[in-house]
């Protein structure tokens, strides 16, 4: 039996619902930037203390507790966590198989340099994300396969990670099956295909600027990785393209990353064992020459069950705990009506067409950045604020839909506390090139390119009349 959510009251008013976010930001900058740590504690303690400190500002402690529980148990929190578990196993199977070195070796033999490979990584990630509509699935696949290969070629790790995330953002922005595309279109009462066609010009320009940025930054950021001619690999590792391709096909057909990674993991185990890349099980093996899907080792109470699958699951613990804590803070902010307070504050500067578009942009950027989620931000802003503002100033609803979607796919992919960055950290953590959130954030070039493109289009009036003729015809025939 459903109950209406009770507003969470704070001493000092609704703005105080942002206290957990502010505390988290200060502490995470301190632990990761000042102290240079990417340990569990460096990520978990800021998120935990943010909730603890916010507790003292709430008037009703039971309501505060309920808000935290609701946030952590929400579908928005659980879905990515489940995806991370299955994607983590699939990524670990690919990593332990040696596929990354195989890709690097082939690229080296073809004379592909590190900067070119980063561009290939961005384009491949963008195509995958556009086909599947999943930014997280793209990050999982890219960080499992492309990231270690690029690092082996001497590419700058933060730029590689940023390129993969950028590809995910490109697809999330453009894919017809993406939740943000669907939310932005339906919130304005327009068709998804029409929105995608009108959005293409923005995405392609931002994508081109991203590639240009990689070309400018890449050559000056070559790491001391393996020399191109020195990349050694097991040719059998290339058989692992079979589960990768199969996973992509299933993801495209189903749009479900869990189904895709389950099938991909099974195919990866079968292919890897058949190709001699893995042992299926190792019992009390000392100094094993290759990894095992399952392993048993130790004596007495120290007897443990391990292997590739267990390592894949445990590698996601850091990001899962952090995500749960952050979703608790997000729920506190929402339950305290901080999001509504922010929207109302931004709604006061909309006297012109440019003012309206800037306000809509500010609303959706602020909410998506704070929550680390773009679809809920679009839903919060779309029909209640953006639609009436667009109608008031005669702006095409297709244009409004594009503003909502494009702007919500910017900082949500590039700020250090967002799930996209945290997710990426999980995959990089136990690789040969672990990263901190502040390392990646400056190199999610697509996010900044899209910001520039959209703000330029606002000032130049581009797209404000998109499909207005079509809408008038529909109204006349109705």
XYZ file of C-alpha atoms in Angstrom:
478
model
C 0.000 0.000 0.000
C 1.691 3.228 -1.199
C 2.059 6.263 1.028
C 2.741 9.851 0.069
C 6.329 10.908 0.658
C 6.663 13.196 3.637
C 8.702 16.356 3.165
C 11.982 16.324 5.054
C 12.306 19.510 7.112
C 15.669 21.148 7.820
C 16.866 23.815 10.218
C 17.585 26.752 7.931
C 15.077 25.754 5.264
C 15.085 23.780 2.024
C 18.534 24.931 0.896
C 20.018 22.958 3.799
C 19.054 19.725 2.022
C 22.183 20.347 -0.072
C 24.452 20.079 3.001
C 25.368 16.399 2.349
C 26.436 17.282 -1.203
C 28.546 20.223 -0.073
C 30.238 18.179 2.662
C 30.912 15.359 0.212
C 32.446 17.745 -2.328
C 34.778 19.319 0.224
C 35.891 15.963 1.631
C 36.272 14.152 -1.707
C 38.443 16.979 -3.027
C 40.519 16.731 0.142
C 41.005 12.960 0.022
C 41.527 12.497 -3.704
C 43.116 15.773 -4.776
C 45.030 17.036 -1.743
C 46.030 13.615 -0.362
C 46.123 11.898 -3.766
C 44.323 8.744 -2.604
C 41.892 6.545 -4.532
C 41.520 3.951 -1.755
C 38.158 2.728 -0.497
C 38.369 5.083 2.458
C 39.158 8.079 0.270
C 35.824 7.563 -1.488
C 33.626 6.019 1.178
C 34.455 8.285 4.129
C 33.468 11.552 2.384
C 30.145 10.041 1.259
C 29.460 8.558 4.717
C 30.387 11.686 6.667
C 28.247 13.780 4.325
C 25.174 11.848 5.434
C 26.221 11.961 9.106
C 26.725 15.741 9.125
C 23.464 16.327 7.233
C 21.696 14.342 9.963
C 22.233 17.133 12.493
C 20.502 19.695 10.273
C 17.310 17.654 9.882
C 14.419 18.387 12.208
C 12.953 14.878 12.209
C 15.695 12.255 12.517
C 13.343 9.379 11.663
C 12.318 11.079 8.424
C 15.999 11.601 7.604
C 16.692 7.924 8.209
C 13.748 6.919 6.020
C 14.946 9.194 3.215
C 18.373 7.542 3.261
C 16.878 4.044 3.179
C 14.489 4.992 0.371
C 17.330 6.427 -1.672
C 19.589 3.438 -1.223
C 16.799 0.975 -2.004
C 15.354 2.903 -4.952
C 15.255 1.427 -8.432
C 17.560 4.225 -9.580
C 20.209 2.941 -7.166
C 19.686 -0.808 -7.532
C 19.623 -1.012 -11.347
C 23.152 0.350 -11.883
C 24.464 -1.726 -8.976
C 23.112 -4.929 -10.497
C 24.525 -3.902 -13.873
C 27.916 -3.228 -12.296
C 28.066 -6.725 -10.786
C 27.434 -8.516 -14.075
C 29.506 -6.059 -16.094
C 32.328 -6.391 -13.585
C 32.505 -10.151 -14.108
C 32.387 -9.797 -17.899
C 35.064 -7.110 -17.836
C 37.311 -9.224 -15.607
C 37.010 -12.233 -17.921
C 38.104 -10.085 -20.855
C 40.916 -8.490 -18.875
C 42.363 -11.761 -17.583
C 42.150 -13.343 -21.044
C 44.810 -11.022 -22.431
C 42.494 -9.594 -25.099
C 43.644 -6.048 -24.371
C 47.256 -6.922 -25.124
C 46.088 -8.733 -28.240
C 44.342 -5.595 -29.475
C 47.389 -3.502 -28.595
C 49.665 -5.926 -30.396
C 47.564 -5.926 -33.545
C 47.325 -2.141 -33.451
C 51.097 -1.894 -33.014
C 51.713 -4.210 -35.961
C 49.431 -2.022 -38.071
C 51.347 1.069 -37.008
C 48.455 2.559 -35.044
C 49.772 5.133 -32.572
C 48.395 5.875 -29.133
C 46.522 9.047 -30.141
C 44.905 7.339 -33.120
C 43.871 4.467 -30.863
C 42.228 6.904 -28.439
C 40.193 8.330 -31.339
C 39.240 4.788 -32.365
C 38.188 4.133 -28.751
C 35.958 7.220 -28.749
C 34.316 6.359 -32.086
C 33.829 2.689 -31.140
C 32.301 3.691 -27.794
C 30.033 6.257 -29.491
C 28.776 3.674 -32.000
C 28.153 1.082 -29.289
C 26.347 3.581 -27.064
C 24.249 4.894 -29.959
C 23.186 1.349 -30.799
C 22.409 0.278 -27.237
C 21.460 3.534 -25.529
C 23.497 2.626 -22.476
C 26.291 4.834 -21.206
C 27.167 2.446 -18.367
C 27.269 -0.573 -20.676
C 29.578 1.345 -22.984
C 31.901 2.258 -20.129
C 31.971 -1.377 -18.959
C 32.884 -2.671 -22.415
C 35.316 0.125 -23.231
C 37.147 0.042 -19.908
C 37.393 -3.736 -20.073
C 38.752 -3.952 -23.614
C 39.902 -0.590 -25.001
C 41.367 1.045 -21.892
C 44.083 -1.520 -21.086
C 44.933 -1.857 -24.790
C 45.399 1.895 -25.150
C 47.514 2.040 -21.996
C 49.691 -0.763 -23.387
C 50.261 1.408 -26.457
C 51.471 4.259 -24.245
C 48.295 6.371 -24.360
C 47.618 8.773 -21.489
C 45.217 6.855 -19.172
C 42.941 9.785 -18.131
C 42.501 10.794 -21.774
C 41.612 7.213 -22.746
C 39.064 6.936 -19.931
C 37.661 10.345 -20.869
C 37.320 9.260 -24.515
C 35.421 6.112 -23.541
C 33.087 8.066 -21.247
C 32.673 10.654 -24.016
C 31.552 7.915 -26.378
C 29.012 6.768 -23.800
C 27.718 10.324 -23.414
C 27.445 10.691 -27.214
C 25.241 7.601 -27.445
C 23.195 8.470 -24.364
C 22.500 11.821 -25.993
C 21.659 10.475 -29.461
C 20.349 6.903 -29.213
C 16.595 6.521 -29.903
C 16.394 3.837 -27.179
C 18.186 5.954 -24.557
C 16.099 6.819 -21.493
C 17.113 10.472 -21.809
C 15.995 10.629 -25.449
C 12.640 9.096 -24.571
C 12.165 11.295 -21.477
C 13.066 14.518 -23.299
C 10.780 13.771 -26.257
C 7.771 12.629 -24.233
C 8.076 15.542 -21.785
C 7.523 17.912 -24.731
C 4.901 15.772 -26.469
C 6.957 15.164 -29.642
C 8.105 12.062 -31.514
C 11.424 10.383 -30.721
C 12.602 9.986 -34.364
C 12.028 13.686 -35.007
C 13.960 14.626 -31.897
C 16.879 12.373 -32.865
C 17.057 13.847 -36.380
C 17.016 17.416 -35.069
C 19.620 16.534 -32.416
C 22.093 15.068 -34.882
C 23.670 18.420 -35.776
C 24.597 19.151 -32.184
C 25.962 15.670 -31.449
C 28.081 15.483 -34.607
C 29.656 18.900 -34.035
C 30.408 18.028 -30.400
C 31.822 14.690 -31.535
C 34.075 16.395 -34.082
C 35.294 18.824 -31.416
C 36.034 15.856 -29.148
C 38.199 14.233 -31.818
C 39.944 17.556 -32.412
C 40.631 17.838 -28.687
C 42.131 14.341 -28.610
C 44.356 15.213 -31.572
C 45.588 18.323 -29.766
C 46.070 16.782 -26.315
C 47.064 13.216 -27.183
C 50.535 13.672 -28.697
C 51.713 15.714 -25.723
C 50.418 13.222 -23.168
C 52.046 9.977 -24.297
C 52.795 7.830 -21.241
C 55.856 5.725 -20.716
C 54.016 2.585 -21.764
C 55.304 -0.229 -23.888
C 56.972 0.739 -27.090
C 54.778 0.052 -30.088
C 57.028 -2.696 -31.393
C 57.401 -4.263 -27.922
C 53.780 -5.266 -27.266
C 53.830 -9.043 -26.792
C 50.586 -11.025 -26.761
C 49.095 -14.483 -27.051
C 47.431 -14.749 -30.486
C 44.759 -17.026 -28.982
C 43.566 -14.039 -26.951
C 42.020 -12.642 -30.129
C 39.414 -15.424 -29.955
C 37.928 -13.396 -27.105
C 36.489 -11.079 -29.735
C 33.784 -13.754 -30.052
C 32.162 -12.980 -26.662
C 32.718 -9.240 -27.196
C 30.894 -9.253 -30.545
C 28.186 -11.544 -29.170
C 27.653 -9.211 -26.198
C 27.345 -6.185 -28.483
C 24.812 -7.975 -30.711
C 22.702 -9.035 -27.723
C 22.910 -5.546 -26.174
C 21.763 -3.943 -29.423
C 18.904 -6.401 -29.903
C 17.646 -6.447 -26.310
C 18.763 -3.067 -24.961
C 19.482 -4.907 -21.692
C 23.053 -4.834 -20.440
C 22.414 -7.539 -17.817
C 21.205 -10.046 -20.412
C 24.089 -9.073 -22.690
C 26.793 -9.433 -20.035
C 25.428 -12.741 -18.709
C 25.555 -14.212 -22.214
C 28.901 -12.523 -22.816
C 30.360 -13.933 -19.589
C 29.229 -17.468 -20.421
C 30.618 -17.155 -23.932
C 33.827 -15.689 -22.507
C 34.348 -18.621 -20.140
C 33.678 -21.196 -22.864
C 35.893 -19.409 -25.409
C 38.683 -18.701 -22.935
C 38.871 -22.262 -21.632
C 38.674 -23.727 -25.152
C 41.458 -21.396 -26.330
C 43.690 -22.364 -23.422
C 43.578 -18.893 -21.876
C 41.976 -20.084 -18.612
C 41.789 -23.176 -16.486
C 38.201 -23.877 -15.537
C 39.176 -24.792 -11.963
C 42.394 -24.906 -9.971
C 42.629 -26.631 -6.591
C 45.626 -25.865 -4.412
C 47.713 -24.820 -7.400
C 50.855 -22.873 -6.526
C 52.292 -20.378 -9.016
C 49.619 -21.025 -11.653
C 50.720 -20.133 -15.170
C 47.279 -18.909 -16.205
C 44.165 -17.653 -14.426
C 41.285 -19.902 -13.420
C 37.569 -19.291 -13.584
C 37.315 -20.911 -10.130
C 40.098 -21.590 -7.664
C 40.392 -23.233 -4.240
C 43.355 -22.497 -2.016
C 44.532 -22.124 1.567
C 44.280 -24.242 4.694
C 41.757 -24.534 7.490
C 39.793 -21.379 8.205
C 41.847 -19.583 5.555
C 40.483 -21.875 2.831
C 39.101 -19.586 0.132
C 37.166 -19.839 -3.105
C 38.412 -17.408 -5.716
C 39.081 -17.084 -9.401
C 38.207 -14.705 -12.192
C 34.491 -14.508 -11.405
C 35.076 -13.802 -7.706
C 37.652 -11.130 -8.570
C 35.193 -9.497 -10.987
C 32.524 -9.312 -8.310
C 34.841 -8.005 -5.590
C 36.274 -5.349 -7.918
C 32.868 -3.636 -7.923
C 32.535 -3.363 -4.131
C 34.196 0.060 -3.974
C 31.872 1.653 -6.509
C 28.766 -0.081 -5.120
C 29.288 1.172 -1.548
C 30.023 4.682 -2.801
C 26.947 4.670 -5.060
C 24.659 3.552 -2.223
C 25.902 6.355 0.015
C 25.511 8.939 -2.750
C 21.973 7.818 -3.554
C 21.191 8.305 0.136
C 22.324 11.936 -0.166
C 20.356 12.379 -3.391
C 17.216 11.160 -1.668
C 17.784 13.568 1.236
C 18.053 16.474 -1.189
C 14.912 15.442 -3.062
C 12.889 14.731 0.084
C 13.930 18.124 1.439
C 12.628 19.723 -1.801
C 16.055 21.131 -2.557
C 15.550 20.320 -6.246
C 12.290 22.288 -6.302
C 13.932 25.200 -4.489
C 16.688 25.256 -7.090
C 14.240 25.123 -9.996
C 12.167 27.960 -8.582
C 15.284 30.074 -8.085
C 16.384 29.540 -11.678
C 12.876 30.170 -13.008
C 13.070 33.883 -12.219
C 15.224 34.995 -15.172
C 13.157 34.105 -18.238
C 12.085 37.343 -19.897
C 13.487 36.560 -23.364
C 13.960 33.568 -25.655
C 17.650 33.454 -24.792
C 16.827 33.848 -21.106
C 14.332 30.982 -21.306
C 16.825 28.659 -23.003
C 19.580 29.608 -20.579
C 17.237 28.999 -17.648
C 16.173 25.581 -18.931
C 19.837 24.722 -19.467
C 20.771 25.909 -15.994
C 17.963 23.907 -14.433
C 18.750 20.590 -16.091
C 22.539 20.976 -15.813
C 22.334 21.826 -12.107
C 19.960 19.015 -11.201
C 21.690 16.338 -13.277
C 25.104 17.378 -11.941
C 23.959 17.335 -8.324
C 22.082 14.054 -8.617
C 24.536 12.376 -10.978
C 21.491 11.248 -12.961
C 20.132 12.772 -16.154
C 16.765 11.117 -16.815
C 15.256 12.157 -13.428
C 16.542 15.709 -14.006
C 14.810 15.808 -17.404
C 11.590 14.526 -15.868
C 11.774 17.137 -13.097
C 12.337 20.037 -15.475
C 10.685 18.911 -18.712
C 6.919 19.154 -18.488
C 6.559 21.398 -15.428
C 9.080 24.143 -16.311
C 10.648 23.745 -19.743
C 7.465 23.089 -21.724
C 5.538 26.183 -20.575
C 8.644 28.342 -20.996
C 9.055 27.095 -24.551
C 5.409 27.753 -25.369
C 5.611 31.228 -23.841
C 8.520 32.222 -26.090
C 7.463 30.330 -29.216
C 10.374 27.876 -29.078
C 9.958 24.572 -30.889
C 9.286 21.666 -28.493
C 11.905 19.716 -30.466
C 14.406 22.404 -29.538
C 13.376 22.219 -25.871
C 13.737 18.429 -25.943
C 17.233 18.831 -27.389
C 18.206 21.366 -24.752
C 17.037 19.039 -21.990
C 18.827 15.996 -23.343
C 22.050 17.571 -24.567
C 22.639 19.687 -21.467
C 21.819 16.798 -19.128
C 24.548 14.724 -20.807
C 27.351 17.138 -19.958
C 28.424 17.501 -16.327
C 26.605 14.301 -15.394
C 29.393 12.468 -17.194
C 32.334 14.604 -16.122
C 32.039 15.707 -12.492
C 34.061 13.630 -9.984
C 31.113 12.469 -7.859
C 28.861 11.282 -10.683
C 28.135 7.558 -11.181
C 29.755 7.594 -14.636
C 33.116 8.672 -13.219
C 32.800 6.412 -10.180
C 31.883 3.495 -12.423
C 34.975 4.141 -14.534
C 37.165 4.242 -11.429
C 35.958 0.753 -10.510
C 37.238 -0.684 -13.772
C 40.513 1.227 -13.651
C 41.210 0.554 -9.961
C 42.970 -2.789 -10.330
C 44.359 -2.238 -13.814
C 47.957 -1.287 -14.588
C 46.848 2.367 -14.608
C 44.467 3.172 -11.708
C 42.872 6.600 -11.767
C 41.435 9.218 -9.436
C 38.192 11.008 -10.257
C 39.967 14.337 -10.597
C 42.318 12.761 -13.144
C 39.473 11.824 -15.490
C 37.160 14.823 -15.112
C 39.126 17.291 -17.312
C 39.336 14.800 -20.179
C 35.666 13.957 -20.733
C 35.931 16.216 -23.750
C 32.512 15.478 -25.237
C 30.815 16.926 -22.152
C 32.579 20.255 -22.546
C 32.242 20.239 -26.326
C 28.484 19.710 -26.025
C 28.240 22.532 -23.485
C 30.010 24.857 -25.915
C 27.859 23.741 -28.842
C 24.577 24.175 -26.977
C 25.420 27.569 -25.490
C 26.596 28.755 -28.905
C 23.307 27.561 -30.420
C 21.386 29.468 -27.743
C 23.168 32.725 -28.509
C 22.849 32.210 -32.277
C 19.226 31.076 -32.179
C 19.971 27.763 -33.883
C 17.197 25.179 -33.726
C 14.513 27.341 -32.127
C 12.199 26.684 -35.094
C 13.017 22.982 -35.550
C 10.023 21.127 -37.056
C 7.605 23.975 -36.285
C 6.174 23.614 -39.807
C 5.534 19.940 -39.154
C 3.775 20.743 -35.876
C 1.544 23.343 -37.560
C 0.501 20.814 -40.193
C -0.341 18.282 -37.520
C -2.454 20.852 -35.651
C -4.320 21.824 -38.825
C -5.116 18.225 -39.689
C -6.219 17.440 -36.144
